[in-house]
Amino acid sequence: MNAFFVSTAMGFEKTALQEMKEIWPYLLGKDSQTHTLPFPEVVIVPGGLEFETDIFAGLQLNFFLKTAHRVLLRMANFKTRDLPKFYQKFKSLPWRDYLHHGNVEFEVAAQKSRVNNEKRLEDSAGSALKELFASVPAGTEPCATIYIRMEEDYCTISLDSTGEHLHKRGWSTLKGEAPLRETIASFMLKEFIGETTTPSELARVTLLDPMCGSGTLLSEARTLWTGQFSRPFAFQKWKKTPKLFQSESFSLNYRMPTTPLFGKLRGFDLNPEMLAVARTNFAEAESQIAKHTRESLVKADFAVKTQDALKNTEAFSGPLWMILNPPYGERLPQALTEGFKGLAKELCSLYKPQQIGFLYPEREPLSVIPAGYKKSKEIKINNGGLRCLFTVLTSV
């Protein structure tokens, strides 16, 4: 068994745990078949999830977690108050099993510890690797990233299995102004859907983003429970990479459903150029789903068009859900004299959605709820350094 840490944004921990529970039954065993490992005992800590499991299962979380930052393999956790002990312990770890050479990147943080000089910790770890790999030519590019954390004289050493941040999906290659990070979009969607909505209920829902921009929320809604296999992950370069994941077609062994969650996906925006970006990103996402499944792809009922969100001219049949990350400050439509309070009122009046969720700055709280609606959720989110609220209103 190996220890892992899944890092998340603060406040995303419980949602990431639920996501992990949902995808766990679909992971593979070493025989390329769906595995039978029990779900691990997970400890929620601020900023992530700690657990132990088979390394083969733990690494696969990279493919499917949509609300997490990265997956770290814990190499060691020990108490030390001096640099020589740190050096010896670091050097004793099985780096030769994972690394091809000693050229690595370090992420070091130290606080409330006797050994608190981050530069000296990095130099000491670098010297240990240089000695371990003395007979191996150093590569021109770093082969891994090692995380070192010192807090209250306890040292935690981890090997990054992810590489680029997990919000890098590998399909949204084009962005608009003030883009929404994909991990936040997925978090919003998962909180919006909740744990009690059934697949059959979702299949009847039209999801509308009336200010969709480059379409991040719509693309994430399409790919919420599909894998991301086209982008590289750090562990695929390890010496200890499981052979299955070296195959170009290993993703075809997964049996996760690829049918669209929502009955229809719709988006409006005033900028035709952004709508073209949204179409391109969505098409790329669907093409990658098709590439990595044995089943015939069921394409989503997806459409975006140039339209002012405050001038609804379309009649929607069946349940309508709305979700949006509206423009902030001066970019908010000038017609809205009451700010986000006015936006909520107008959208609820025009579209009469079954539920609506939107992200907006915490400094402008929704103090008045539109008539006929109740506030069912309000969650704090850090959106690119700006403190925001994700509020869900449900019709009554």
GROMACS .gro file of N, CA, C and O in nm, residues 13-52:
model
  160
   13GLU      N    1  -1.273   2.004  -0.058
   13GLU     CA    2  -1.233   1.871  -0.013
   13GLU      C    3  -1.348   1.769  -0.017
   13GLU      O    4  -1.332   1.657  -0.069
   14LYS      N    5  -1.464   1.805   0.038
   14LYS     CA    6  -1.575   1.710   0.043
   14LYS      C    7  -1.629   1.676  -0.095
   14LYS      O    8  -1.668   1.562  -0.122
   15THR      N    9  -1.630   1.774  -0.183
   15THR     CA   10  -1.674   1.749  -0.320
   15THR      C   11  -1.577   1.657  -0.392
   15THR      O   12  -1.618   1.567  -0.466
   16ALA      N   13  -1.446   1.678  -0.371
   16ALA     CA   14  -1.346   1.590  -0.432
   16ALA      C   15  -1.359   1.447  -0.378
   16ALA      O   16  -1.340   1.350  -0.453
   17LEU      N   17  -1.389   1.433  -0.249
   17LEU     CA   18  -1.409   1.300  -0.191
   17LEU      C   19  -1.528   1.231  -0.255
   17LEU      O   20  -1.521   1.111  -0.290
   18GLN      N   21  -1.638   1.301  -0.272
   18GLN     CA   22  -1.755   1.243  -0.336
   18GLN      C   23  -1.723   1.203  -0.480
   18GLN      O   24  -1.765   1.096  -0.528
   19GLU      N   25  -1.648   1.286  -0.547
   19GLU     CA   26  -1.606   1.257  -0.685
   19GLU      C   27  -1.520   1.130  -0.689
   19GLU      O   28  -1.537   1.044  -0.775
   20MET      N   29  -1.430   1.118  -0.594
   20MET     CA   30  -1.343   1.001  -0.585
   20MET      C   31  -1.426   0.874  -0.563
   20MET      O   32  -1.398   0.769  -0.622
   21LYS      N   33  -1.529   0.884  -0.479
   21LYS     CA   34  -1.617   0.769  -0.455
   21LYS      C   35  -1.692   0.728  -0.582
   21LYS      O   36  -1.714   0.609  -0.608
   22GLU      N   37  -1.730   0.827  -0.662
   22GLU     CA   38  -1.806   0.799  -0.783
   22GLU      C   39  -1.723   0.729  -0.889
   22GLU      O   40  -1.772   0.641  -0.960
   23ILE      N   41  -1.595   0.766  -0.901
   23ILE     CA   42  -1.513   0.707  -1.006
   23ILE      C   43  -1.443   0.579  -0.962
   23ILE      O   44  -1.398   0.500  -1.046
   24TRP      N   45  -1.435   0.556  -0.830
   24TRP     CA   46  -1.358   0.442  -0.780
   24TRP      C   47  -1.399   0.308  -0.842
   24TRP      O   48  -1.312   0.228  -0.881
   25PRO      N   49  -1.528   0.277  -0.855
   25PRO     CA   50  -1.566   0.146  -0.909
   25PRO      C   51  -1.522   0.123  -1.053
   25PRO      O   52  -1.522   0.007  -1.100
   26TYR      N   53  -1.485   0.229  -1.125
   26TYR     CA   54  -1.451   0.215  -1.266
   26TYR      C   55  -1.300   0.201  -1.292
   26TYR      O   56  -1.259   0.180  -1.406
   27LEU      N   57  -1.217   0.214  -1.188
   27LEU     CA   58  -1.073   0.207  -1.208
   27LEU      C   59  -1.032   0.066  -1.247
   27LEU      O   60  -1.103  -0.031  -1.223
   28LEU      N   61  -0.913   0.054  -1.307
   28LEU     CA   62  -0.865  -0.074  -1.358
   28LEU      C   63  -0.770  -0.143  -1.262
   28LEU      O   64  -0.700  -0.077  -1.185
   29GLY      N   65  -0.767  -0.275  -1.272
   29GLY     CA   66  -0.665  -0.354  -1.205
   29GLY      C   67  -0.550  -0.380  -1.302
   29GLY      O   68  -0.556  -0.340  -1.419
   30LYS      N   69  -0.448  -0.448  -1.256
   30LYS     CA   70  -0.331  -0.472  -1.341
   30LYS      C   71  -0.360  -0.564  -1.458
   30LYS      O   72  -0.281  -0.571  -1.553
   31ASP      N   73  -0.474  -0.633  -1.453
   31ASP     CA   74  -0.513  -0.721  -1.564
   31ASP      C   75  -0.596  -0.648  -1.669
   31ASP      O   76  -0.654  -0.710  -1.758
   32SER      N   77  -0.605  -0.517  -1.659
   32SER     CA   78  -0.679  -0.432  -1.752
   32SER      C   79  -0.830  -0.442  -1.736
   32SER      O   80  -0.905  -0.383  -1.814
   33GLN      N   81  -0.873  -0.514  -1.634
   33GLN     CA   82  -1.016  -0.526  -1.606
   33GLN      C   83  -1.052  -0.435  -1.489
   33GLN      O   84  -0.966  -0.393  -1.412
   34THR      N   85  -1.181  -0.407  -1.475
   34THR     CA   86  -1.226  -0.324  -1.364
   34THR      C   87  -1.182  -0.385  -1.231
   34THR      O   88  -1.199  -0.505  -1.209
   35HIS      N   89  -1.122  -0.306  -1.144
   35HIS     CA   90  -1.062  -0.359  -1.023
   35HIS      C   91  -1.168  -0.392  -0.916
   35HIS      O   92  -1.286  -0.360  -0.930
   36THR      N   93  -1.122  -0.455  -0.810
   36THR     CA   94  -1.213  -0.493  -0.700
   36THR      C   95  -1.163  -0.441  -0.565
   36THR      O   96  -1.207  -0.488  -0.461
   37LEU      N   97  -1.071  -0.346  -0.567
   37LEU     CA   98  -1.017  -0.293  -0.442
   37LEU      C   99  -1.125  -0.219  -0.365
   37LEU      O  100  -1.205  -0.145  -0.424
   38PRO      N  101  -1.127  -0.234  -0.233
   38PRO     CA  102  -1.223  -0.157  -0.152
   38PRO      C  103  -1.184  -0.010  -0.151
   38PRO      O  104  -1.067   0.026  -0.168
   39PHE      N  105  -1.284   0.074  -0.130
   39PHE     CA  106  -1.256   0.217  -0.123
   39PHE      C  107  -1.175   0.244   0.003
   39PHE      O  108  -1.206   0.195   0.111
   40PRO      N  109  -1.067   0.323  -0.008
   40PRO     CA  110  -0.979   0.344   0.108
   40PRO      C  111  -1.042   0.433   0.214
   40PRO      O  112  -1.138   0.506   0.188
   41GLU      N  113  -0.987   0.425   0.332
   41GLU     CA  114  -1.026   0.516   0.439
   41GLU      C  115  -0.959   0.650   0.413
   41GLU      O  116  -0.837   0.659   0.410
   42VAL      N  117  -1.039   0.753   0.394
   42VAL     CA  118  -0.988   0.884   0.354
   42VAL      C  119  -1.000   0.982   0.471
   42VAL      O  120  -1.105   0.989   0.536
   43VAL      N  121  -0.894   1.055   0.495
   43VAL     CA  122  -0.894   1.160   0.597
   43VAL      C  123  -0.898   1.295   0.526
   43VAL      O  124  -0.813   1.324   0.441
   44ILE      N  125  -1.000   1.374   0.557
   44ILE     CA  126  -1.010   1.509   0.500
   44ILE      C  127  -0.928   1.604   0.585
   44ILE      O  128  -0.946   1.613   0.706
   45VAL      N  129  -0.836   1.674   0.521
   45VAL     CA  130  -0.756   1.777   0.587
   45VAL      C  131  -0.773   1.906   0.508
   45VAL      O  132  -0.814   1.903   0.391
   46PRO      N  133  -0.745   2.021   0.569
   46PRO     CA  134  -0.759   2.146   0.493
   46PRO      C  135  -0.673   2.144   0.366
   46PRO      O  136  -0.552   2.128   0.371
   47GLY      N  137  -0.739   2.155   0.252
   47GLY     CA  138  -0.667   2.158   0.126
   47GLY      C  139  -0.643   2.024   0.062
   47GLY      O  140  -0.565   2.015  -0.034
   48GLY      N  141  -0.712   1.918   0.110
   48GLY     CA  142  -0.692   1.791   0.042
   48GLY      C  143  -0.740   1.668   0.114
   48GLY      O  144  -0.806   1.674   0.219
   49LEU      N  145  -0.705   1.552   0.056
   49LEU     CA  146  -0.747   1.421   0.104
   49LEU      C  147  -0.625   1.331   0.123
   49LEU      O  148  -0.539   1.323   0.035
   50GLU      N  149  -0.617   1.266   0.237
   50GLU     CA  150  -0.509   1.171   0.265
   50GLU      C  151  -0.565   1.030   0.271
   50GLU      O  152  -0.670   1.007   0.333
   51PHE      N  153  -0.495   0.934   0.211
   51PHE     CA  154  -0.541   0.795   0.213
   51PHE      C  155  -0.429   0.703   0.167
   51PHE      O  156  -0.326   0.748   0.114
   52GLU      N  157  -0.448   0.575   0.188
   52GLU     CA  158  -0.355   0.473   0.141
   52GLU      C  159  -0.427   0.376   0.050
   52GLU      O  160  -0.541   0.336   0.077
   0.00000   0.00000   0.00000
